[in-house]
Amino acid sequence: MPVRAFILTSLLQISFFSGIMDKYQEQPHLLDRHLEWMMTLLLDIVRDNGSPPQLVHLAFKFLYIITKVRGYKVFLPLFPHEVRDLQPVLDMLVDQNPKDPETWETRYMLLLWLSMICLIPFDLARFDGNISEEEHTRVPTMDRILAVAKCYLVVSDKARDAAAVLVSKFIVRPDVKQKRMADFLDWTLSMISKSSFQSMEGTVVMNGMLQALAQLFKHAKREDCLPYAATVLECLDNCKLSESNQMVLRKLGMKLVQRLGLTFVKPKVAKWRYQRGCRSLAANLQAQGSVVQSQMTTVAANEADDEEEYDIPGEIENVVEQLLVGLKDKDTIVRWSAAKGIGRITGRLPKELADDVIGSLLDCFSFQETDNAWHGGCLALAELGRRGLLLPSRISDVVPVILRALTYDEKRGACSVGSNVRDAACYVCWAFARAYDPTELIPFINQIASALIIAAVFDRDVNCRRAASAAFQENVGRQGTFPHGIDILTAADYFAVGNRVNCYLTISVYIAGFPQYTQPMIDHLVNMKINHWDSVIRELSTKALHNLTPRASEYMANVVLPRLLPLSVGTDLHTRHGAILACAEITHALCKLAEENNRSITHYFDEKSLEGLKQIHEEVCIKYKCLIPFMFFTVSAGWQWLINDSLRSLTFASSTARQHIKESAVSALAALCNEYYINEKGEADSALQDELVTMYVSELQNTEEMVRCGFSRALGALPRFLLKGRLQQVLEGLKQVTLISPGNVSFAEARRDALIAIAKVCQTAGVKGEGSQEEYVCKDNVAQIYAMLLNGVTDYTTDSRGDVGGWVREAAMRSLMEVTLLLVQNEAELIDANICKQIMCCVAQQSAEKIDKFRAHAGSVFLALLHFDHPPIPHIPHREELERIFPRSEKETLNWNAASEAFPRITQLLALPAYQYSVLLGLSVSVGGLTETTLRYSAQSLFDYMKKIQNDSSALESFCETLLKVFEDNLRNDRVSVPLLTMLDQMLANGCFDTFTMQENHPFPVKLFTLCKEEIKRSKDIRKLRSSIGEPSTGTSVFAFPQHLELRFPGHCPAQSVFFPVFSRFCGLIQFQGDMREKVFFQLFLLLCHPFPVIRKTTASQVYEMLITYSDVLDPAIMDSVLTILSDTNWEAELPVVREKRNCLCDLMNVPKPQLPPSPFSCTASKGDLSW
Amino acid sequence: MGLLTILKKMREKERELRLLVLGLDNAGKTTLLKRFNGEDVTGTAPTLGFNIKTLEHRGFKLNVWDVGGQSSLRSYWRNYFESTDGLVWVVDSGDRERLQLCGKELRGLLREERLAGATLLVFANKQDLPGALPASAIREALELDSIRSHHWCIQGCSAFTGHNLLPGIDWLLDDIASRVCPPD
Ligand SMILES: Nc1nc2c(ncn2[C@@H]2O[C@H](COP(=O)(O)OP(=O)(O)OP(=O)(O)O)[C@@H](O)[C@H]2O)c(=O)[nH]1
Ligand SMILES: [Mg+2]
């Protein structure tokens, strides 16, 4: 026993057992051969009187884990079920505490076990012997079991389910049925009528009763239940379960109502059920008739045709009605249960009634009905189908419905619902295959086959494709009449249809090779898929049309294209997008085809289409394949309208589609301008030019960001002859887009696109220093252009998407580089020293910042400018030093992405006066930032630099001056000031300013302190405050700092907020001599009475640590008392209490006491004011 | 639950059959079960309760229920009818006196609603005994030819020696497996 106990407990401890069992979830039957020994082991423990209770419970827990994986039905027979097992199991069950939440598994398993034992063919009365007179108080075994079952039917744990199973096995015993069934049913009904599903307890009770009844009516003999069925149904009706929002109750209602229904009508055995038994493909392929006759004497049952006449009780109508309602339930499980019920009951009804059910069922499929109804309706049809209950006369009603369901797709917001409907429709088709004689299906076979193929190849959802493939296979196997069924099945089997791209682009082409499928497939793509809500599907389907074109070139040219043309100017964006792409793909395919066959393209286009295509040469079609749709409208519907409209409509497209639409429209524009807007002299038609440029520039001020994006890029794509004479107008327009104004802060994408466009426009226009600013980049506009671009590099906009300004800075730097390289190659003297310095400094600053991606981009721009040689860029400050720091030999190998490589280099720029400010500005964001690697390498590099200049007082002075300047310039600019203070803190802790600590009242710490105070003043940001007295005064835990705080004050630091450790802490400043020290204490004592208890507590412990660290700042005589007050006070207590303690400290240390401000409201943090 | 899940479940269901072995006491039901399971068949005692054996055969998983046949237990047989795919009726071919009773009990079962969809296999057992009636005689005595409600087959066999057990079971499985629609 101890060994077993050991095995078990240790198994449980490491919860391997459960883990191992989980592995069997997928194929639980693999577990079967282990079941027996596991059972024996566990049951031995359970049945051993010597086992301690905990061990017994443990054993039951294991048993439960096994049943969970394998299901109790498989497991149950393995429980011992002899007469002698009854008493011990019942006793054990009675001994349990029904409420103990730790041991419900024990009760659950015992109830199931008892339900098994109840099957013994043995009169229970014999257990009780003759209850003699003196023992008349003893309860008969039958009643003991009943009492236990009833007791557990109303518990709220899983034992309730087991109790229902027990009831169903127990009540139906011949002896129990006779004596207790009526009573028991009375009891359940009265329990139900007493409870309401509105309350928790009511729900629990109803759940137990409904389960018990459903199980009972399922397992008991029909005739035994019949007398009670009507009463139970009435009671169930009164519950109005369909109005409950408890899914479980509605499901149980469905289960019970159908069982009641089945009680009212006798079962029938379907006559046809053996007739189409040939399920294997191989067998179907074999010549029929070679069936070997068994030598055994078999007599086929002669299922008499005579339908026995008997009255169907009126209740059936009620039952069916409820099930039909259940089909539309919002929960799949309820619909499922209802569908099965419909199938089961209809199977027992006479023909006419069964047909009525089907009639009502077809009502589920109307436009008003939801996808739920469609789904439930399909499930029910499938259940009827597989039972052979859809009479041939109904096939013609059902097939059209199913065909629609196979492509059911209802828009809901940005996507759609219906994959469950399509899947269920496949189930119906699958059921047809089993239930119908091939001759009955023949008239519909082509439609069904096409629809299934379309679903198997073109459905968006892999499950639906697979379901369709399975249904197709069942039909091929059983019906044998699907055209080319076996060939298609080989190409589109379960595995093949898993890959959607392959389905669309390859399998479809193969299947379309069979003529009866070609047209349905193409029509489906055109009608249902090119306008799909998912752009991936739209694009795939147009590519599929391209691939299918050789299969039906005439049809594509004569029918499909004319149908697509009007769609591509329609109002629905999805349709238009798909139609345009489809026209392009089909035309491209037709052109290729024409070329291959040495035919003129005119072969494929009728007069009408040709009219539109007259001026477009075959060559052009092939060269600009993506432009073909635009070409159409150039001539027919007006290209300008289409392109302009596409650009204006960007707002409504998905973000990926946007990029795509924008780029194709813009590239179409460039190509078309070159093609059509140029006259023989190579000039623009001035009226057209005026109209176009003016309209485009005015759209730059559109209130929709995406429209600004589109037209910025369009201007960037204009050819030179359209810019000529209009350059200033265009640049001015773009400049407006790049400016941030209160209404458009979030328009980062527009600013990015405008900056990109500026560089493009410059490149297109070309450089001529003395030229006109209406035509060239020249001395008159170069400063203006640079100003726009440099301004872009300062865009630090953030919003819910994150650092969106990063896109702008990145684009601005690239454009800076492009314009500068353009200038230097043409007229280098246009770049003056001041501009060059600005460019290099701002790029250097970006090269020291924290986000790897942007830093890397900046780094590459910096090096590209520095190392450019044809000719070199003039006036780069400190060029020689830079060339040393960044040797050309490392141009290719230096990895700016890696903080470990970038920071050691970029910090060297701190020594170059021209760059010091910018680099320090960039660095502070990195050193005080969050990313650990960035922070580590940037901080290390900075400290290394500081160490180097410790003894060079002029370098140090200049550094500190710059540092203060950076601080001052960025006061209250949290993006910089917060990390900057963290950086300062680390520098203090690392002794970077130790030199100054020796000097009384050195201006640096004084200035620093003033700035800190300024920064903290009126700060509402608790994070900032808390950090200002932050943790790592020794500098060792710098990296763990944010995590520490987050752990310690989880409530105050929402996980999603990016955590900035903030302040140069006063604690660090304490080491400076002079007034400084007193000022610092004063500030700290203010914080000791801060309205936020968290801050008070943190301050106290920080002061405590600081005093220990810098022990010389206090008079040893008062040290002990001060430390005691700090450590023993509950700083989270009420403010008056705390204030008193704080004032003691002030007295002890001779620091003036902070005074309460007069305002009575200032104590509340929400006022945003700090009260002292 | 999509079609693929339904198919998977259905396949599992189709592979898992429930067989109910009934017959008068001493017919050889338990012996038959043991023989089929490869256990020792000597010393079989009358069954007072019921046995369940799970057997694997031809890829099917057979849950075989063997219930005692003594007259006091017969009224409890109905507890076991539910979702029975195949009924195996075992006859002691040497027990001429009780053939009449045997036929009566069988016909009673065939009237049961819950056995309506089940296939019937009759084993004319104990063919190894010298005085055993041949299967054809049992067929006549039990009036099998008048059965219209069920697919049926009779097979002479010996549970003791194992002779002809397999062909009987195989027929049963074939018949069940060729149904398209399982009973509820
Ligand atoms: N000679 C011979 N004896 C058999 C054969 N089958 C069973 N017996 C014997 O018949 C007796 C009864 O067999 P059981 O298997 O216990 O019969 P049962 O049908 O299970 O009986 P109950 O459990 O009482 O319903 C035993 O002594 C068996 O050895 C057989 O094929 N040939
Ligand atoms: Mg027996």
PDB file of N, CA and C and ligand atoms in Angstrom, chain B residues 23-32 41-48 66-70 90 125-129 157-161, ligand 1:
ATOM      1  N   GLY B  23     -30.066 -16.459 -24.267  1.00  0.00           N
ATOM      2  CA  GLY B  23     -30.449 -17.863 -24.462  1.00  0.00           C
ATOM      3  C   GLY B  23     -30.787 -18.455 -23.109  1.00  0.00           C
ATOM      4  N   LEU B  24     -31.408 -19.635 -23.145  1.00  0.00           N
ATOM      5  CA  LEU B  24     -31.759 -20.257 -21.872  1.00  0.00           C
ATOM      6  C   LEU B  24     -30.493 -20.552 -21.069  1.00  0.00           C
ATOM      7  N   ASP B  25     -30.658 -20.789 -19.800  1.00  0.00           N
ATOM      8  CA  ASP B  25     -29.525 -21.148 -18.966  1.00  0.00           C
ATOM      9  C   ASP B  25     -28.891 -22.440 -19.488  1.00  0.00           C
ATOM     10  N   ASN B  26     -27.628 -22.592 -19.276  1.00  0.00           N
ATOM     11  CA  ASN B  26     -26.885 -23.771 -19.685  1.00  0.00           C
ATOM     12  C   ASN B  26     -26.726 -23.906 -21.200  1.00  0.00           C
ATOM     13  N   ALA B  27     -27.124 -22.856 -21.960  1.00  0.00           N
ATOM     14  CA  ALA B  27     -27.016 -22.959 -23.412  1.00  0.00           C
ATOM     15  C   ALA B  27     -25.562 -22.913 -23.863  1.00  0.00           C
ATOM     16  N   GLY B  28     -24.710 -22.289 -23.074  1.00  0.00           N
ATOM     17  CA  GLY B  28     -23.302 -22.181 -23.450  1.00  0.00           C
ATOM     18  C   GLY B  28     -22.895 -20.752 -23.804  1.00  0.00           C
ATOM     19  N   LYS B  29     -23.629 -19.776 -23.368  1.00  0.00           N
ATOM     20  CA  LYS B  29     -23.334 -18.374 -23.703  1.00  0.00           C
ATOM     21  C   LYS B  29     -21.980 -17.936 -23.153  1.00  0.00           C
ATOM     22  N   THR B  30     -21.802 -18.202 -21.856  1.00  0.00           N
ATOM     23  CA  THR B  30     -20.552 -17.774 -21.231  1.00  0.00           C
ATOM     24  C   THR B  30     -19.366 -18.539 -21.822  1.00  0.00           C
ATOM     25  N   THR B  31     -19.590 -19.827 -22.090  1.00  0.00           N
ATOM     26  CA  THR B  31     -18.533 -20.625 -22.707  1.00  0.00           C
ATOM     27  C   THR B  31     -18.139 -20.026 -24.056  1.00  0.00           C
ATOM     28  N   LEU B  32     -19.169 -19.659 -24.802  1.00  0.00           N
ATOM     29  CA  LEU B  32     -18.938 -19.095 -26.136  1.00  0.00           C
ATOM     30  C   LEU B  32     -18.098 -17.821 -26.047  1.00  0.00           C
ATOM     31  N   VAL B  41     -12.206 -22.615 -21.092  1.00  0.00           N
ATOM     32  CA  VAL B  41     -13.658 -22.757 -21.079  1.00  0.00           C
ATOM     33  C   VAL B  41     -14.165 -23.825 -20.106  1.00  0.00           C
ATOM     34  N   THR B  42     -13.199 -24.542 -19.495  1.00  0.00           N
ATOM     35  CA  THR B  42     -13.662 -25.576 -18.563  1.00  0.00           C
ATOM     36  C   THR B  42     -14.085 -24.902 -17.261  1.00  0.00           C
ATOM     37  N   GLY B  43     -15.027 -25.598 -16.610  1.00  0.00           N
ATOM     38  CA  GLY B  43     -15.449 -25.105 -15.293  1.00  0.00           C
ATOM     39  C   GLY B  43     -16.227 -23.819 -15.333  1.00  0.00           C
ATOM     40  N   THR B  44     -16.996 -23.595 -16.373  1.00  0.00           N
ATOM     41  CA  THR B  44     -17.836 -22.397 -16.412  1.00  0.00           C
ATOM     42  C   THR B  44     -19.030 -22.579 -15.477  1.00  0.00           C
ATOM     43  N   ALA B  45     -19.248 -21.606 -14.645  1.00  0.00           N
ATOM     44  CA  ALA B  45     -20.380 -21.703 -13.717  1.00  0.00           C
ATOM     45  C   ALA B  45     -21.556 -20.923 -14.268  1.00  0.00           C
ATOM     46  N   PRO B  46     -22.788 -21.252 -13.848  1.00  0.00           N
ATOM     47  CA  PRO B  46     -23.957 -20.492 -14.293  1.00  0.00           C
ATOM     48  C   PRO B  46     -23.778 -19.008 -13.958  1.00  0.00           C
ATOM     49  N   THR B  47     -24.250 -18.172 -14.851  1.00  0.00           N
ATOM     50  CA  THR B  47     -24.090 -16.733 -14.656  1.00  0.00           C
ATOM     51  C   THR B  47     -25.272 -16.203 -13.839  1.00  0.00           C
ATOM     52  N   LEU B  48     -24.935 -15.555 -12.759  1.00  0.00           N
ATOM     53  CA  LEU B  48     -26.025 -15.023 -11.917  1.00  0.00           C
ATOM     54  C   LEU B  48     -26.261 -13.541 -12.203  1.00  0.00           C
ATOM     55  N   ASP B  66     -23.216 -10.581 -21.975  1.00  0.00           N
ATOM     56  CA  ASP B  66     -23.700 -11.947 -21.730  1.00  0.00           C
ATOM     57  C   ASP B  66     -24.470 -11.917 -20.416  1.00  0.00           C
ATOM     58  N   VAL B  67     -25.757 -12.215 -20.490  1.00  0.00           N
ATOM     59  CA  VAL B  67     -26.587 -12.151 -19.291  1.00  0.00           C
ATOM     60  C   VAL B  67     -27.049 -13.564 -18.941  1.00  0.00           C
ATOM     61  N   GLY B  68     -27.102 -13.851 -17.669  1.00  0.00           N
ATOM     62  CA  GLY B  68     -27.531 -15.176 -17.230  1.00  0.00           C
ATOM     63  C   GLY B  68     -28.909 -15.531 -17.755  1.00  0.00           C
ATOM     64  N   GLY B  69     -29.121 -16.828 -18.023  1.00  0.00           N
ATOM     65  CA  GLY B  69     -30.366 -17.237 -18.671  1.00  0.00           C
ATOM     66  C   GLY B  69     -31.382 -17.909 -17.767  1.00  0.00           C
ATOM     67  N   GLN B  70     -31.060 -18.041 -16.495  1.00  0.00           N
ATOM     68  CA  GLN B  70     -32.025 -18.709 -15.616  1.00  0.00           C
ATOM     69  C   GLN B  70     -33.336 -17.952 -15.588  1.00  0.00           C
ATOM     70  N   VAL B  90     -28.288 -18.209 -28.268  1.00  0.00           N
ATOM     71  CA  VAL B  90     -27.553 -19.476 -28.151  1.00  0.00           C
ATOM     72  C   VAL B  90     -28.517 -20.587 -27.715  1.00  0.00           C
ATOM     73  N   ASN B 125     -25.769 -24.571 -30.635  1.00  0.00           N
ATOM     74  CA  ASN B 125     -24.524 -24.886 -29.920  1.00  0.00           C
ATOM     75  C   ASN B 125     -24.464 -26.363 -29.529  1.00  0.00           C
ATOM     76  N   LYS B 126     -23.293 -26.728 -29.072  1.00  0.00           N
ATOM     77  CA  LYS B 126     -23.013 -28.086 -28.578  1.00  0.00           C
ATOM     78  C   LYS B 126     -23.165 -29.140 -29.667  1.00  0.00           C
ATOM     79  N   GLN B 127     -22.836 -28.793 -30.900  1.00  0.00           N
ATOM     80  CA  GLN B 127     -22.883 -29.743 -32.000  1.00  0.00           C
ATOM     81  C   GLN B 127     -21.928 -30.906 -31.768  1.00  0.00           C
ATOM     82  N   ASP B 128     -20.979 -30.715 -30.868  1.00  0.00           N
ATOM     83  CA  ASP B 128     -20.027 -31.798 -30.582  1.00  0.00           C
ATOM     84  C   ASP B 128     -20.664 -32.926 -29.771  1.00  0.00           C
ATOM     85  N   LEU B 129     -21.789 -32.650 -29.157  1.00  0.00           N
ATOM     86  CA  LEU B 129     -22.444 -33.703 -28.354  1.00  0.00           C
ATOM     87  C   LEU B 129     -23.068 -34.734 -29.295  1.00  0.00           C
ATOM     88  N   CYS B 157     -22.664 -24.940 -34.212  1.00  0.00           N
ATOM     89  CA  CYS B 157     -21.316 -24.674 -33.714  1.00  0.00           C
ATOM     90  C   CYS B 157     -21.072 -25.416 -32.417  1.00  0.00           C
ATOM     91  N   SER B 158     -19.857 -25.336 -31.954  1.00  0.00           N
ATOM     92  CA  SER B 158     -19.562 -25.821 -30.615  1.00  0.00           C
ATOM     93  C   SER B 158     -18.744 -24.768 -29.887  1.00  0.00           C
ATOM     94  N   ALA B 159     -19.331 -24.228 -28.871  1.00  0.00           N
ATOM     95  CA  ALA B 159     -18.612 -23.221 -28.092  1.00  0.00           C
ATOM     96  C   ALA B 159     -17.440 -23.884 -27.390  1.00  0.00           C
ATOM     97  N   PHE B 160     -17.598 -25.152 -27.092  1.00  0.00           N
ATOM     98  CA  PHE B 160     -16.566 -25.876 -26.373  1.00  0.00           C
ATOM     99  C   PHE B 160     -15.312 -26.030 -27.219  1.00  0.00           C
ATOM    100  N   THR B 161     -15.490 -26.454 -28.461  1.00  0.00           N
ATOM    101  CA  THR B 161     -14.322 -26.655 -29.327  1.00  0.00           C
ATOM    102  C   THR B 161     -14.000 -25.411 -30.141  1.00  0.00           C
TER     103      THR B 161
HETATM  104  N1  LIG C   1     -20.146 -30.338 -24.939  1.00  0.00           N
HETATM  105  C1  LIG C   1     -20.323 -29.033 -24.911  1.00  0.00           C
HETATM  106  N2  LIG C   1     -20.570 -28.472 -23.762  1.00  0.00           N
HETATM  107  C2  LIG C   1     -20.737 -27.140 -23.726  1.00  0.00           C
HETATM  108  C3  LIG C   1     -20.628 -26.375 -24.910  1.00  0.00           C
HETATM  109  N3  LIG C   1     -20.838 -25.108 -24.582  1.00  0.00           N
HETATM  110  C4  LIG C   1     -21.067 -25.075 -23.237  1.00  0.00           C
HETATM  111  N4  LIG C   1     -21.004 -26.307 -22.729  1.00  0.00           N
HETATM  112  C5  LIG C   1     -21.204 -26.616 -21.349  1.00  0.00           C
HETATM  113  O1  LIG C   1     -22.505 -26.244 -20.909  1.00  0.00           O
HETATM  114  C6  LIG C   1     -22.496 -25.813 -19.593  1.00  0.00           C
HETATM  115  C7  LIG C   1     -23.130 -24.431 -19.449  1.00  0.00           C
HETATM  116  O2  LIG C   1     -22.341 -23.525 -20.102  1.00  0.00           O
HETATM  117  P1  LIG C   1     -22.385 -21.987 -19.761  1.00  0.00           P
HETATM  118  O3  LIG C   1     -21.484 -21.315 -20.737  1.00  0.00           O
HETATM  119  O4  LIG C   1     -22.164 -21.754 -18.375  1.00  0.00           O
HETATM  120  O5  LIG C   1     -23.862 -21.734 -20.110  1.00  0.00           O
HETATM  121  P2  LIG C   1     -24.640 -20.327 -20.002  1.00  0.00           P
HETATM  122  O6  LIG C   1     -25.469 -20.196 -21.213  1.00  0.00           O
HETATM  123  O7  LIG C   1     -23.665 -19.250 -19.779  1.00  0.00           O
HETATM  124  O8  LIG C   1     -25.534 -20.546 -18.754  1.00  0.00           O
HETATM  125  P3  LIG C   1     -26.168 -19.396 -17.772  1.00  0.00           P
HETATM  126  O9  LIG C   1     -25.031 -18.520 -17.420  1.00  0.00           O
HETATM  127  O10 LIG C   1     -26.704 -20.108 -16.640  1.00  0.00           O
HETATM  128  O11 LIG C   1     -27.219 -18.694 -18.549  1.00  0.00           O
HETATM  129  C8  LIG C   1     -21.066 -25.818 -19.113  1.00  0.00           C
HETATM  130  O12 LIG C   1     -20.818 -26.960 -18.406  1.00  0.00           O
HETATM  131  C9  LIG C   1     -20.292 -25.855 -20.416  1.00  0.00           C
HETATM  132  O13 LIG C   1     -19.071 -26.537 -20.265  1.00  0.00           O
HETATM  133  C10 LIG C   1     -20.362 -27.045 -26.122  1.00  0.00           C
HETATM  134  O14 LIG C   1     -20.255 -26.493 -27.185  1.00  0.00           O
HETATM  135  N5  LIG C   1     -20.232 -28.396 -26.063  1.00  0.00           N
END
